[in-house]
């Protein structure tokens, strides 16, 4: 599975900790930037990652900024993206099972490194439950987007 990842300066350090974890799980990761801790604007990173997931080039996307909020707002403006801002493993599991989220947002200044690694591992390895009620709810989101 191909994973797109991106961060602003506020999420850069956490992103660099997460990339080897994702690779160790057997996924191929492409980093959309930023390349260092110099200040950048999170929309310039989050929109390209979200578009790469929405157009099918990548199966899933992970975006990191200081709080995770800015990147999640951007990602969720792209049609077809269901981006979940998670601060614990339960949220990561439930958003995969219930929302079939295709993007994960994290706050580099909010969650610690070990917790973030656990969130990412859970999110990447949990399947959508495919429950009828969840499929119906996602269908309503898709209808609204259309
Ligand atoms: C950058 O200082 C910060 O605003 C950004 O990383 C993010 O937290 C925005 O939501």
CSV table of C-alpha atoms and ligand atoms in Angstrom, one decimal:
chain,number,residue,atom,x,y,z
A,1,UNK,CA,0.0,0.0,0.0
A,2,UNK,CA,1.4,3.4,-1.0
A,3,UNK,CA,1.2,6.1,1.7
A,4,UNK,CA,1.6,9.9,1.1
A,5,UNK,CA,2.9,11.9,4.1
A,6,UNK,CA,3.4,15.6,4.6
A,7,UNK,CA,3.9,18.1,7.3
A,8,UNK,CA,4.5,21.8,8.0
A,9,UNK,CA,7.4,22.9,10.2
A,10,UNK,CA,5.2,22.2,13.3
A,11,UNK,CA,4.9,18.6,12.3
A,12,UNK,CA,8.2,18.0,10.7
A,13,UNK,CA,10.0,16.4,13.6
A,14,UNK,CA,7.2,14.0,14.3
A,15,UNK,CA,6.8,13.2,10.6
A,16,UNK,CA,10.5,12.2,10.4
A,17,UNK,CA,10.0,9.8,13.4
A,18,UNK,CA,6.9,8.3,11.7
A,19,UNK,CA,8.4,7.5,8.3
A,20,UNK,CA,10.6,4.6,9.4
A,21,UNK,CA,7.8,3.2,11.5
A,22,UNK,CA,5.5,3.2,8.4
A,23,UNK,CA,8.2,1.6,6.3
A,24,UNK,CA,8.8,-1.1,8.9
A,25,UNK,CA,5.1,-2.0,8.7
A,26,UNK,CA,5.7,-2.8,5.0
A,27,UNK,CA,4.2,0.3,3.4
A,28,UNK,CA,5.9,2.5,0.7
A,29,UNK,CA,6.0,6.1,1.9
A,30,UNK,CA,6.4,9.3,-0.2
A,31,UNK,CA,7.2,12.5,1.6
A,32,UNK,CA,5.5,15.6,0.1
A,33,UNK,CA,7.5,17.9,2.3
A,34,UNK,CA,8.3,20.1,4.1
A,35,UNK,CA,12.0,19.2,3.9
A,36,UNK,CA,13.1,20.9,7.2
A,37,UNK,CA,11.9,23.0,10.1
A,38,UNK,CA,11.8,26.3,8.2
A,39,UNK,CA,8.4,27.9,8.4
A,40,UNK,CA,5.9,26.9,5.6
A,41,UNK,CA,2.1,27.3,5.2
A,42,UNK,CA,0.3,24.0,6.0
A,43,UNK,CA,-2.2,24.4,3.1
A,44,UNK,CA,0.8,24.2,0.7
A,45,UNK,CA,1.5,20.7,2.0
A,46,UNK,CA,-1.9,19.3,3.0
A,47,UNK,CA,-3.7,20.0,-0.3
A,48,UNK,CA,-1.1,18.2,-2.5
A,49,UNK,CA,-1.2,15.2,-0.2
A,50,UNK,CA,-5.0,15.1,-0.1
A,51,UNK,CA,-5.2,15.4,-3.9
A,52,UNK,CA,-2.7,12.6,-4.4
A,53,UNK,CA,-5.0,10.4,-2.2
A,54,UNK,CA,-8.2,11.6,-3.9
A,55,UNK,CA,-7.0,10.9,-7.4
A,56,UNK,CA,-5.8,7.4,-6.5
A,57,UNK,CA,-2.0,7.8,-6.7
A,58,UNK,CA,-1.8,6.9,-3.0
A,59,UNK,CA,-4.1,4.6,-1.0
A,60,UNK,CA,-3.8,6.7,2.2
A,61,UNK,CA,-2.4,10.0,3.4
A,62,UNK,CA,-0.9,11.2,6.7
A,63,UNK,CA,-0.6,14.9,7.4
A,64,UNK,CA,1.1,16.5,10.4
A,65,UNK,CA,1.1,20.2,11.6
A,66,UNK,CA,1.4,21.7,15.1
A,67,UNK,CA,-2.1,20.8,16.2
A,68,UNK,CA,-3.2,18.6,13.3
A,69,UNK,CA,-6.2,21.0,12.9
A,70,UNK,CA,-5.0,23.1,10.0
A,71,UNK,CA,-4.0,20.1,7.8
A,72,UNK,CA,-7.2,18.3,8.6
A,73,UNK,CA,-9.3,21.3,7.6
A,74,UNK,CA,-7.5,21.5,4.3
A,75,UNK,CA,-7.6,17.7,3.6
A,76,UNK,CA,-11.3,17.6,4.3
A,77,UNK,CA,-12.0,20.2,1.6
A,78,UNK,CA,-10.7,17.9,-1.1
A,79,UNK,CA,-13.6,15.8,-2.6
A,80,UNK,CA,-13.3,12.1,-1.6
A,81,UNK,CA,-11.1,12.7,1.4
A,82,UNK,CA,-12.2,11.6,4.9
A,83,UNK,CA,-9.4,12.9,7.1
A,84,UNK,CA,-9.5,12.0,10.8
A,85,UNK,CA,-7.6,14.1,13.4
A,86,UNK,CA,-6.7,11.5,16.1
A,87,UNK,CA,-5.2,11.9,19.5
A,88,UNK,CA,-5.4,8.3,20.7
A,89,UNK,CA,-5.4,4.8,19.4
A,90,UNK,CA,-9.2,4.3,20.0
A,91,UNK,CA,-10.0,7.2,17.7
A,92,UNK,CA,-7.5,5.7,15.1
A,93,UNK,CA,-9.3,2.3,15.2
A,94,UNK,CA,-12.8,3.6,15.2
A,95,UNK,CA,-12.3,6.1,12.4
A,96,UNK,CA,-11.0,3.2,10.2
A,97,UNK,CA,-13.8,0.8,11.3
A,98,UNK,CA,-16.6,3.4,11.1
A,99,UNK,CA,-15.6,6.2,8.7
A,100,UNK,CA,-13.2,4.3,6.4
A,101,UNK,CA,-10.9,7.4,6.8
A,102,UNK,CA,-8.4,7.7,4.0
A,103,UNK,CA,-6.3,10.3,5.7
A,104,UNK,CA,-4.9,10.7,9.2
A,105,UNK,CA,-4.0,14.1,10.8
A,106,UNK,CA,-1.7,14.4,13.7
A,107,UNK,CA,-0.6,17.3,15.9
A,108,UNK,CA,3.2,17.3,16.3
A,109,UNK,CA,2.9,19.6,19.3
A,110,UNK,CA,0.0,17.7,20.8
A,111,UNK,CA,0.8,14.0,20.8
A,112,UNK,CA,4.0,12.5,22.0
A,113,UNK,CA,6.2,10.5,19.6
A,114,UNK,CA,5.4,7.0,21.0
A,115,UNK,CA,1.7,7.7,21.1
A,116,UNK,CA,1.8,9.0,17.5
A,117,UNK,CA,3.6,5.9,16.4
A,118,UNK,CA,0.9,3.7,18.0
A,119,UNK,CA,-1.9,5.8,16.4
A,120,UNK,CA,-0.3,5.5,13.0
A,121,UNK,CA,0.2,1.7,13.3
A,122,UNK,CA,-3.4,1.2,14.4
A,123,UNK,CA,-4.8,3.4,11.7
A,124,UNK,CA,-2.7,1.7,9.0
A,125,UNK,CA,-3.6,-1.8,10.0
A,126,UNK,CA,-7.3,-1.5,10.9
A,127,UNK,CA,-9.8,-2.5,8.2
A,128,UNK,CA,-13.1,-0.7,7.5
A,129,UNK,CA,-15.8,-2.8,9.2
A,130,UNK,CA,-18.0,-2.6,6.0
A,131,UNK,CA,-21.1,-2.5,8.3
A,132,UNK,CA,-24.2,-1.6,6.3
A,133,UNK,CA,-24.9,1.4,8.6
A,134,UNK,CA,-21.4,2.8,8.1
A,135,UNK,CA,-21.5,2.3,4.4
A,136,UNK,CA,-24.9,4.2,4.3
A,137,UNK,CA,-23.4,7.1,6.3
A,138,UNK,CA,-20.4,7.4,4.1
A,139,UNK,CA,-22.7,7.3,1.1
A,140,UNK,CA,-24.5,10.3,2.5
A,141,UNK,CA,-21.2,12.2,2.7
A,142,UNK,CA,-20.4,11.2,-0.9
A,143,UNK,CA,-23.9,12.3,-2.0
A,144,UNK,CA,-23.4,15.7,-0.3
A,145,UNK,CA,-20.0,16.1,-2.0
A,146,UNK,CA,-21.4,15.3,-5.4
B,1,LIG,C1,2.1,26.7,12.7
B,1,LIG,O1,2.7,27.6,13.7
B,1,LIG,C2,0.8,26.1,13.2
B,1,LIG,O2,-0.2,27.1,13.1
B,1,LIG,C3,0.4,24.9,12.4
B,1,LIG,O3,1.4,24.0,12.5
B,1,LIG,C4,-0.9,24.3,12.7
B,1,LIG,O4,-0.9,24.0,14.1
B,1,LIG,C5,-2.1,24.9,12.2
B,1,LIG,O5,-3.2,24.3,12.4
